[in-house]
Short mmCIF file of C-alpha atoms in Angstrom, two decimals:
data_model
loop_
_atom_site.label_atom_id
_atom_site.label_comp_id
_atom_site.label_asym_id
_atom_site.label_seq_id
_atom_site.Cartn_x
_atom_site.Cartn_y
_atom_site.Cartn_z
CA MET A 1 -82.77 10.35 -85.53
CA ASP A 2 -82.98 8.74 -82.08
CA LEU A 3 -82.24 12.09 -80.44
CA LEU A 4 -85.01 13.75 -82.47
CA GLN A 5 -87.42 11.06 -81.36
CA ILE A 6 -86.54 11.79 -77.74
CA PHE A 7 -87.38 15.47 -78.10
CA LEU A 8 -90.65 14.66 -79.87
CA SER A 9 -91.70 12.20 -77.18
CA ASP A 10 -94.40 13.30 -74.72
CA SER A 11 -92.89 11.00 -72.07
CA PHE A 12 -89.62 12.96 -72.26
CA TRP A 13 -91.31 16.29 -71.57
CA ALA A 14 -93.53 14.78 -68.88
CA ALA A 15 -90.40 13.45 -67.15
CA SER A 16 -88.68 16.84 -67.53
CA LEU A 17 -91.53 18.61 -65.73
CA ARG A 18 -91.62 15.93 -63.03
CA ILE A 19 -87.87 16.22 -62.41
CA ALA A 20 -88.13 20.02 -62.39
CA THR A 21 -90.90 20.14 -59.77
CA PRO A 22 -88.74 20.07 -56.59
CA LEU A 23 -86.40 22.59 -58.21
CA ILE A 24 -89.32 24.93 -58.90
CA PHE A 25 -90.22 24.98 -55.21
CA GLY A 26 -86.57 25.45 -54.22
CA VAL A 27 -85.83 28.22 -56.71
CA LEU A 28 -88.95 30.17 -55.74
CA GLY A 29 -88.02 29.86 -52.07
CA ALA A 30 -84.43 30.98 -52.66
CA LEU A 31 -85.70 33.82 -54.84
CA MET A 32 -87.93 35.17 -52.05
CA CYS A 33 -85.08 35.01 -49.53
CA GLU A 34 -82.55 36.70 -51.78
CA ARG A 35 -84.97 39.36 -53.01
CA SER A 36 -85.18 40.50 -49.40
CA GLY A 37 -81.39 40.61 -49.13
CA VAL A 38 -80.77 37.30 -47.35
CA LEU A 39 -78.86 34.40 -48.90
CA ASN A 40 -80.16 31.08 -47.57
CA LEU A 41 -77.55 28.37 -47.96
CA GLY A 42 -79.59 26.27 -45.56
CA ILE A 43 -81.67 25.17 -48.56
CA GLU A 44 -80.03 21.74 -48.85
CA GLY A 45 -80.80 20.93 -45.22
CA ILE A 46 -84.31 22.39 -45.51
CA PHE A 47 -84.92 20.06 -48.47
CA VAL A 48 -83.97 17.15 -46.20
CA VAL A 49 -86.28 18.43 -43.46
CA GLY A 50 -89.19 18.75 -45.89
CA ALA A 51 -88.57 15.27 -47.29
CA MET A 52 -88.33 13.65 -43.86
CA MET A 53 -91.17 15.50 -42.09
CA GLY A 54 -93.59 15.29 -45.00
CA TRP A 55 -93.04 11.54 -45.35
CA LEU A 56 -93.11 10.91 -41.58
CA VAL A 57 -96.38 12.78 -40.96
CA ALA A 58 -97.99 11.16 -43.99
CA TYR A 59 -96.86 7.75 -42.71
CA LEU A 60 -98.15 8.35 -39.15
CA THR A 61 -101.46 10.00 -40.11
CA GLY A 62 -102.22 8.46 -43.48
CA SER A 63 -102.86 11.95 -44.89
CA LEU A 64 -100.61 13.21 -47.69
CA TRP A 65 -101.82 16.79 -47.37
CA LEU A 66 -101.07 16.84 -43.64
CA GLY A 67 -97.59 15.74 -44.64
CA VAL A 68 -97.32 18.64 -47.08
CA ILE A 69 -98.42 21.10 -44.38
CA ALA A 70 -95.97 19.58 -41.88
CA ALA A 71 -93.13 19.88 -44.40
CA ALA A 72 -93.90 23.56 -45.04
CA LEU A 73 -94.15 24.36 -41.33
CA SER A 74 -90.90 22.53 -40.58
CA GLY A 75 -89.10 24.37 -43.37
CA GLY A 76 -90.49 27.67 -42.12
CA LEU A 77 -89.22 26.90 -38.62
CA PHE A 78 -85.66 26.34 -39.85
CA GLY A 79 -86.03 29.45 -41.98
CA LEU A 80 -86.98 31.39 -38.85
CA PHE A 81 -83.84 30.10 -37.15
CA HIS A 82 -81.73 31.31 -40.07
CA ALA A 83 -83.58 34.64 -40.16
CA ILE A 84 -82.96 35.30 -36.44
CA LEU A 85 -79.26 34.64 -36.84
CA THR A 86 -78.80 36.77 -39.96
CA VAL A 87 -81.31 39.62 -39.72
CA PRO A 88 -81.52 41.03 -36.16
CA LEU A 89 -78.19 39.51 -35.08
CA GLY A 90 -76.45 40.27 -38.38
CA LEU A 91 -74.32 37.11 -38.42
CA SER A 92 -72.67 35.82 -41.57
CA GLN A 93 -75.32 34.54 -43.97
CA HIS A 94 -72.87 32.05 -45.46
CA VAL A 95 -71.90 30.54 -42.11
CA SER A 96 -75.46 30.51 -40.78
CA GLY A 97 -76.84 28.88 -43.93
CA LEU A 98 -74.20 26.16 -44.03
CA GLY A 99 -74.74 25.59 -40.32
CA ILE A 100 -78.48 25.19 -40.89
CA THR A 101 -77.80 22.62 -43.63
CA MET A 102 -75.49 20.56 -41.42
CA PHE A 103 -77.72 20.86 -38.34
CA ALA A 104 -80.94 20.01 -40.21
CA THR A 105 -79.39 17.03 -41.99
CA ALA A 106 -77.90 15.65 -38.77
CA LEU A 107 -81.14 16.24 -36.84
CA MET A 108 -83.23 14.38 -39.42
CA SER A 109 -80.74 11.51 -39.37
CA PHE A 110 -80.94 11.34 -35.58
CA ALA A 111 -84.75 11.52 -35.65
CA TYR A 112 -84.99 8.74 -38.24
CA ARG A 113 -82.64 6.43 -36.31
CA THR A 114 -84.54 7.14 -33.09
CA ILE A 115 -88.04 6.58 -34.52
CA PHE A 116 -87.07 3.54 -36.61
CA PRO A 117 -84.14 1.95 -34.75
CA GLN A 118 -84.65 -1.61 -35.99
CA VAL A 119 -85.89 -0.89 -39.52
CA ALA A 120 -83.58 -2.04 -42.32
CA THR A 121 -85.63 -0.44 -45.10
CA PRO A 122 -87.78 2.69 -44.71
CA PRO A 123 -91.54 2.19 -44.38
CA ARG A 124 -93.52 2.94 -47.53
CA ILE A 125 -96.43 5.32 -47.95
CA GLU A 126 -99.05 5.64 -50.66
CA PRO A 127 -97.69 8.65 -52.63
CA PHE A 128 -99.58 11.20 -54.67
CA ARG A 129 -100.86 9.65 -57.86
CA ALA A 130 -100.93 11.29 -61.26
CA LEU A 131 -104.14 13.25 -61.77
CA ASP A 132 -106.45 11.84 -64.38
CA ILE A 133 -108.43 14.83 -65.62
CA PRO A 134 -111.27 13.75 -67.92
CA VAL A 135 -110.87 14.82 -71.58
CA LEU A 136 -107.71 16.87 -70.85
CA SER A 137 -105.66 13.79 -69.93
CA ASP A 138 -106.52 12.27 -73.30
CA LEU A 139 -105.27 15.22 -75.35
CA PRO A 140 -102.38 14.36 -77.69
CA PHE A 141 -98.99 15.38 -76.24
CA LEU A 142 -100.37 17.94 -73.73
CA GLY A 143 -102.39 15.28 -71.95
CA PRO A 144 -99.43 13.18 -70.75
CA VAL A 145 -97.14 16.20 -70.27
CA LEU A 146 -99.42 18.48 -68.24
CA PHE A 147 -102.58 16.70 -67.21
CA GLN A 148 -101.13 13.44 -65.93
CA GLN A 149 -98.86 15.00 -63.32
CA THR A 150 -99.38 14.79 -59.55
CA ALA A 151 -101.06 17.46 -57.44
CA LEU A 152 -97.70 18.70 -56.13
CA THR A 153 -96.49 19.47 -59.63
CA TRP A 154 -99.60 21.54 -60.20
CA LEU A 155 -99.05 23.21 -56.83
CA ALA A 156 -95.52 24.15 -57.95
CA LEU A 157 -96.86 25.73 -61.15
CA VAL A 158 -99.51 27.62 -59.18
CA MET A 159 -96.81 28.87 -56.81
CA VAL A 160 -94.87 30.32 -59.75
CA ALA A 161 -97.90 32.44 -60.67
CA LEU A 162 -98.57 33.30 -57.02
CA VAL A 163 -94.98 34.39 -56.30
CA TRP A 164 -94.92 36.44 -59.53
CA TRP A 165 -98.18 38.15 -58.53
CA LEU A 166 -96.93 38.75 -54.97
CA MET A 167 -93.57 40.18 -56.01
CA ASP A 168 -94.67 42.25 -59.01
CA ARG A 169 -98.30 43.17 -58.35
CA THR A 170 -98.63 43.81 -54.62
CA ALA A 171 -97.35 46.45 -52.22
CA LEU A 172 -95.85 43.70 -50.05
CA GLY A 173 -93.82 42.38 -52.98
CA VAL A 174 -92.58 45.84 -53.84
CA ALA A 175 -91.52 46.31 -50.21
CA ILE A 176 -89.67 42.95 -50.18
CA LYS A 177 -87.77 43.85 -53.34
CA ALA A 178 -87.03 47.31 -51.99
CA VAL A 179 -85.64 45.96 -48.74
CA GLY A 180 -83.27 43.81 -50.78
CA ASP A 181 -82.03 46.82 -52.73
CA ASN A 182 -82.21 49.79 -50.35
CA PRO A 183 -83.27 48.98 -46.78
CA ASP A 184 -82.62 52.58 -45.65
CA ALA A 185 -85.28 53.82 -48.06
CA VAL A 186 -87.75 51.23 -46.77
CA ASN A 187 -87.04 52.24 -43.18
CA ALA A 188 -87.56 55.89 -44.12
CA GLN A 189 -91.07 54.97 -45.29
CA GLY A 190 -91.87 53.68 -41.81
CA LEU A 191 -91.76 49.99 -42.76
CA SER A 192 -89.93 47.39 -40.69
CA VAL A 193 -86.86 46.08 -42.51
CA MET A 194 -86.46 43.31 -39.94
CA ARG A 195 -90.02 42.02 -40.31
CA LEU A 196 -89.95 42.12 -44.09
CA ARG A 197 -86.68 40.23 -44.31
CA MET A 198 -87.58 37.67 -41.68
CA GLY A 199 -91.03 37.08 -43.19
CA ALA A 200 -89.54 36.56 -46.66
CA VAL A 201 -86.96 34.08 -45.33
CA VAL A 202 -89.58 32.08 -43.42
CA ALA A 203 -91.96 31.96 -46.41
CA GLY A 204 -89.13 31.12 -48.80
CA SER A 205 -87.88 28.32 -46.54
CA ALA A 206 -91.40 26.84 -46.37
CA LEU A 207 -91.41 26.70 -50.18
CA MET A 208 -87.98 25.04 -50.19
CA ALA A 209 -89.26 22.32 -47.85
CA LEU A 210 -92.09 21.53 -50.29
CA GLY A 211 -89.40 20.61 -52.81
CA GLY A 212 -88.14 17.99 -50.38
CA ALA A 213 -91.68 16.80 -49.66
CA PHE A 214 -92.21 16.18 -53.38
CA LEU A 215 -89.32 13.73 -53.39
CA THR A 216 -90.75 11.46 -50.67
CA MET A 217 -94.46 11.93 -51.35
CA SER A 218 -94.65 12.08 -55.14
CA ALA A 219 -91.41 11.08 -56.88
CA PHE A 220 -90.81 8.21 -54.40
CA ASP A 221 -92.77 6.62 -51.57
CA ALA A 222 -90.22 6.64 -48.74
CA PHE A 223 -87.42 8.66 -47.19
CA PHE A 224 -83.79 7.65 -47.60
CA PHE A 225 -80.56 9.53 -47.01
CA GLY A 226 -78.93 11.08 -50.02
CA MET A 227 -82.17 11.50 -51.96
CA VAL A 228 -81.86 15.30 -52.06
CA ASN A 229 -78.57 14.82 -53.91
CA GLY A 230 -77.48 18.46 -54.22
CA ARG A 231 -80.79 19.82 -55.50
CA GLY A 232 -80.61 22.68 -53.03
CA TRP A 233 -77.29 23.88 -54.42
CA ILE A 234 -78.68 23.63 -57.95
CA CYS A 235 -81.54 25.92 -56.86
CA ILE A 236 -79.09 28.54 -55.58
CA ALA A 237 -77.40 28.56 -59.00
CA LEU A 238 -80.73 28.65 -60.84
CA VAL A 239 -81.77 31.80 -58.98
CA ILE A 240 -78.83 33.61 -60.57
CA PHE A 241 -79.70 32.10 -63.95
CA ALA A 242 -83.26 33.40 -63.48
CA SER A 243 -82.09 36.92 -62.54
CA TRP A 244 -84.36 36.68 -59.49
CA GLN A 245 -87.52 36.54 -61.64
CA PRO A 246 -90.21 33.84 -61.06
CA GLY A 247 -90.89 33.26 -64.76
CA LYS A 248 -87.22 32.68 -65.54
CA ALA A 249 -86.95 30.54 -62.40
CA LEU A 250 -89.54 28.21 -63.91
CA LEU A 251 -87.61 28.17 -67.18
CA GLY A 252 -84.32 27.37 -65.41
CA ALA A 253 -85.86 24.50 -63.43
CA LEU A 254 -87.44 23.07 -66.58
CA LEU A 255 -84.13 23.38 -68.40
CA PHE A 256 -82.31 21.38 -65.73
CA GLY A 257 -85.15 18.86 -65.67
CA MET A 258 -84.83 18.48 -69.43
CA PHE A 259 -81.07 17.93 -69.18
CA ASP A 260 -81.57 15.30 -66.47
CA ALA A 261 -84.30 13.47 -68.40
CA LEU A 262 -82.09 13.56 -71.48
CA GLN A 263 -79.09 11.97 -69.75
CA VAL A 264 -81.24 9.04 -68.58
CA ARG A 265 -82.29 8.35 -72.15
CA LEU A 266 -78.77 8.81 -73.49
CA GLN A 267 -77.55 6.21 -71.02
CA THR A 268 -80.06 3.77 -72.45
CA MET A 269 -78.93 4.54 -75.98
CA ALA A 270 -75.16 4.47 -75.49
CA GLY A 271 -74.61 3.13 -71.98
CA ALA A 272 -72.75 0.08 -73.24
CA VAL A 273 -70.17 2.27 -74.99
CA VAL A 274 -69.84 5.35 -72.76
CA PRO A 275 -69.44 5.16 -68.93
CA GLY A 276 -72.60 6.09 -67.07
CA GLN A 277 -70.79 8.77 -65.06
CA VAL A 278 -70.34 10.82 -68.23
CA PHE A 279 -74.10 11.03 -68.69
CA LEU A 280 -74.65 11.85 -65.02
CA MET A 281 -72.40 14.90 -65.52
CA VAL A 282 -74.40 16.19 -68.48
CA PRO A 283 -77.17 18.15 -66.66
CA TYR A 284 -74.67 19.77 -64.29
CA VAL A 285 -72.18 20.73 -67.00
CA LEU A 286 -74.90 22.17 -69.23
CA SER A 287 -76.40 24.04 -66.25
CA ILE A 288 -72.99 25.55 -65.43
CA ILE A 289 -72.61 26.73 -69.02
CA ALA A 290 -76.10 28.26 -68.98
CA LEU A 291 -75.35 29.90 -65.61
CA ILE A 292 -72.11 31.45 -66.88
CA ILE A 293 -73.93 32.92 -69.87
CA ALA A 294 -76.84 34.27 -67.82
CA ALA A 295 -74.83 35.50 -64.81
CA ARG A 296 -73.00 38.11 -66.87
CA LYS A 297 -76.24 40.09 -67.20
CA ALA A 298 -77.75 39.26 -63.82
CA ASP A 299 -79.15 42.24 -61.90
CA TYR A 300 -78.69 41.07 -58.32
CA PRO A 301 -80.35 42.68 -55.25
CA ARG A 302 -78.01 45.47 -54.15
CA ALA A 303 -78.31 44.75 -50.41
CA LEU A 304 -77.88 40.97 -50.73
CA LEU A 305 -75.60 39.60 -47.97
CA LYS A 306 -75.43 43.02 -46.28
CA PRO A 307 -76.64 43.15 -42.64
CA TRP A 308 -78.77 46.17 -41.75
CA PHE A 309 -79.21 47.80 -38.36
CA LYS A 310 -81.52 50.71 -37.69
CA GLY A 311 -79.70 54.00 -37.31
CA GLN A 312 -76.38 52.62 -38.58
CA ARG A 313 -74.70 54.23 -41.59
#
């Protein structure tokens, strides 16, 4: 009965969407990179960069939207670094991505300690507040779930539609998908494989950084180490669950958000009997099960992880 009440509660579904928001940005970014044939394991570090730079610029300027722009630009810059190493130079995408994660995380730690050397607790900012849309916010169930979210959650939902339109309804999207499946065919059409792949990685990395920015500018009001907490790796797994499709990417992020919101409530219900660590495992275990089921039918980009050089067979 208590479990049924949880699933019928508007606060549960509102929390699920809120928890899913950074994952939506991350999955869409990873999807764009991998559709072009480039795996970006730098996502965890790019999340940290987006979280740190978005919060820092918002703190220094007082403008949340300048912080969002700074986060996206910073993520795109690290994405460009990864793209240069993996596309024209053809280095290992695994090694480059992991290197980006370690470098970005260490660099943000160094920057934080340098800018705030004597600060025991991170400075606070005024985060994005939940939108209060007249009439719509007062609707039963849908009002709290959809129309009392922050602007960044709405931006994430808009980006799902935008990425779907770009990938499935434009010539550019068709070219990006083609370069991830058959770069030789794209080159034969006179298009630049290098530019398409690098552009997709930069744009995808900018989206990833927005996931980190959500954490410091909407979910919380400050930056602290460890706040990303493996969300980047979850996004990499969710891309496979989504079969590289934006609509399914949204579903996968919402599913994980639902699992996470559920474990918080289960801890409240049975925390005195069952160790809290058991509940913390729940969203990850359920996500692994869902991934195993979905991965068996996943249609991955054929040129993923494969370097391409013009004129080479």
